[in-house]
Amino acid sequence: MAKYMILIYGDAQQWDAMTAEQWKAHDAGHAAFWAEAGSRVLDGRQLENAPTATSLRADAVGQIHTTDGPFLETKEGLGGYYLLEAADLDEVLALARLLPELNYTHSGIEIRPVVDRG
């Protein structure tokens, strides 16, 4: 079994503008995902909006600098993740298609295999 990270991106302003009813439907979509994925979900969390992030970068001489917010200017910020264990990418793709973020034009999903060096 391999591990895969599902990264969920979206526009924080769009998420903030959602009504209570829209959030209820959105949460139901995630509940359906969890129910279908079952024990394949190793972890999953919603993250605070990108403006609350703190970024660290090293300069040319190795000094570390801290900045507020994400380093890159982007409209879609990382909003959450799931860590799954699955037989292959096709299994993860089938599950990821259940996520409600695919119902919005301002959000998307990225899937990456987790490196296993051991």
C-alpha positions as a printed NumPy array, in Angstrom:
array([[  0.   ,   0.   ,   0.   ],
       [  1.205,   3.49 ,  -0.831],
       [  0.428,   6.781,   0.858],
       [ -1.033,   9.765,  -0.983],
       [ -1.587,  13.35 ,   0.094],
       [ -4.682,  15.085,  -1.215],
       [ -4.166,  18.855,  -1.049],
       [ -7.289,  21.01 ,  -1.204],
       [ -6.98 ,  24.543,  -2.594],
       [ -9.514,  27.332,  -2.766],
       [-10.135,  31.057,  -2.696],
       [-10.444,  32.157,   0.957],
       [-12.761,  35.033,   0.022],
       [-15.128,  32.586,  -1.66 ],
       [-15.093,  30.265,   1.366],
       [-15.714,  33.195,   3.72 ],
       [-18.724,  34.243,   1.622],
       [-20.466,  30.86 ,   1.921],
       [-23.764,  30.777,   3.769],
       [-24.51 ,  28.44 ,   6.679],
       [-26.596,  26.326,   4.301],
       [-23.716,  26.086,   1.821],
       [-21.333,  25.063,   4.616],
       [-23.793,  22.405,   5.747],
       [-23.869,  20.907,   2.237],
       [-20.088,  21.221,   1.977],
       [-19.568,  19.419,   5.3  ],
       [-21.958,  16.68 ,   4.179],
       [-19.767,  16.167,   1.127],
       [-16.718,  15.657,   3.326],
       [-18.674,  13.281,   5.564],
       [-19.556,  11.231,   2.479],
       [-15.889,  11.175,   1.475],
       [-14.858,   9.951,   4.955],
       [-17.59 ,   7.293,   4.919],
       [-16.459,   5.947,   1.546],
       [-12.717,   6.159,   2.269],
       [-13.022,   4.578,   5.713],
       [ -9.76 ,   3.356,   7.206],
       [ -7.82 ,   4.507,   4.138],
       [ -7.919,   8.018,   5.633],
       [ -4.892,   8.264,   7.923],
       [ -5.425,  11.956,   8.677],
       [ -7.309,  14.933,   7.347],
       [ -7.873,  18.475,   8.497],
       [ -9.163,  21.846,   7.361],
       [ -6.55 ,  24.587,   7.66 ],
       [ -7.05 ,  28.213,   8.616],
       [ -7.138,  30.571,   5.617],
       [ -3.827,  31.371,   3.904],
       [ -3.483,  34.897,   5.377],
       [ -2.94 ,  33.29 ,   8.814],
       [  0.114,  31.385,   7.533],
       [  3.703,  32.185,   8.469],
       [  6.432,  31.528,   5.889],
       [ 10.142,  30.989,   6.43 ],
       [ 12.762,  31.442,   3.7  ],
       [ 16.547,  31.51 ,   3.694],
       [ 18.406,  34.255,   1.855],
       [ 21.647,  33.867,  -0.119],
       [ 23.796,  33.903,   3.04 ],
       [ 21.61 ,  31.439,   4.907],
       [ 19.8  ,  33.864,   7.183],
       [ 16.211,  32.814,   7.87 ],
       [ 13.457,  35.391,   7.307],
       [  9.889,  35.082,   8.586],
       [  6.948,  36.679,   6.772],
       [  3.214,  36.73 ,   7.367],
       [  1.   ,  34.853,   4.941],
       [  1.945,  32.589,   2.077],
       [  5.162,  33.407,   0.235],
       [  3.656,  33.278,  -3.228],
       [  0.927,  35.602,  -4.424],
       [ -1.917,  33.289,  -5.326],
       [ -5.669,  33.406,  -5.343],
       [ -6.068,  29.757,  -4.334],
       [ -4.505,  28.914,  -0.99 ],
       [ -4.041,  25.559,   0.679],
       [ -7.177,  25.007,   2.735],
       [ -6.939,  21.416,   3.88 ],
       [ -5.587,  17.962,   3.283],
       [ -6.185,  14.262,   3.557],
       [ -3.499,  11.63 ,   3.977],
       [ -4.654,   8.335,   2.473],
       [ -3.262,   4.853,   2.201],
       [ -4.369,   3.14 ,  -0.989],
       [ -3.375,   0.438,  -3.433],
       [ -2.742,   2.888,  -6.275],
       [ -3.472,   6.324,  -7.716],
       [ -6.662,   5.103,  -9.404],
       [ -8.136,   4.249,  -6.008],
       [ -7.27 ,   7.724,  -4.684],
       [ -8.687,   9.419,  -7.792],
       [-11.991,   7.605,  -7.362],
       [-12.215,   8.792,  -3.756],
       [-11.049,  12.338,  -4.498],
       [-13.87 ,  12.763,  -7.008],
       [-16.253,  12.667,  -4.025],
       [-14.785,  15.813,  -2.45 ],
       [-17.129,  18.81 ,  -2.56 ],
       [-14.363,  21.205,  -3.643],
       [-14.789,  19.84 ,  -7.157],
       [-18.236,  21.454,  -7.208],
       [-16.769,  24.972,  -7.109],
       [-14.853,  26.822,  -9.825],
       [-12.652,  28.598,  -7.259],
       [-11.159,  25.448,  -5.762],
       [ -9.247,  22.375,  -6.8  ],
       [ -7.461,  19.291,  -5.584],
       [ -3.883,  18.147,  -5.991],
       [ -2.797,  14.563,  -5.297],
       [  0.795,  13.606,  -4.591],
       [  2.382,  10.303,  -3.635],
       [  4.209,  10.43 ,  -0.316],
       [  7.889,   9.488,  -0.596],
       [  8.845,   6.385,   1.375],
       [ 12.604,   6.22 ,   1.896],
       [ 12.485,   3.42 ,   4.433]])
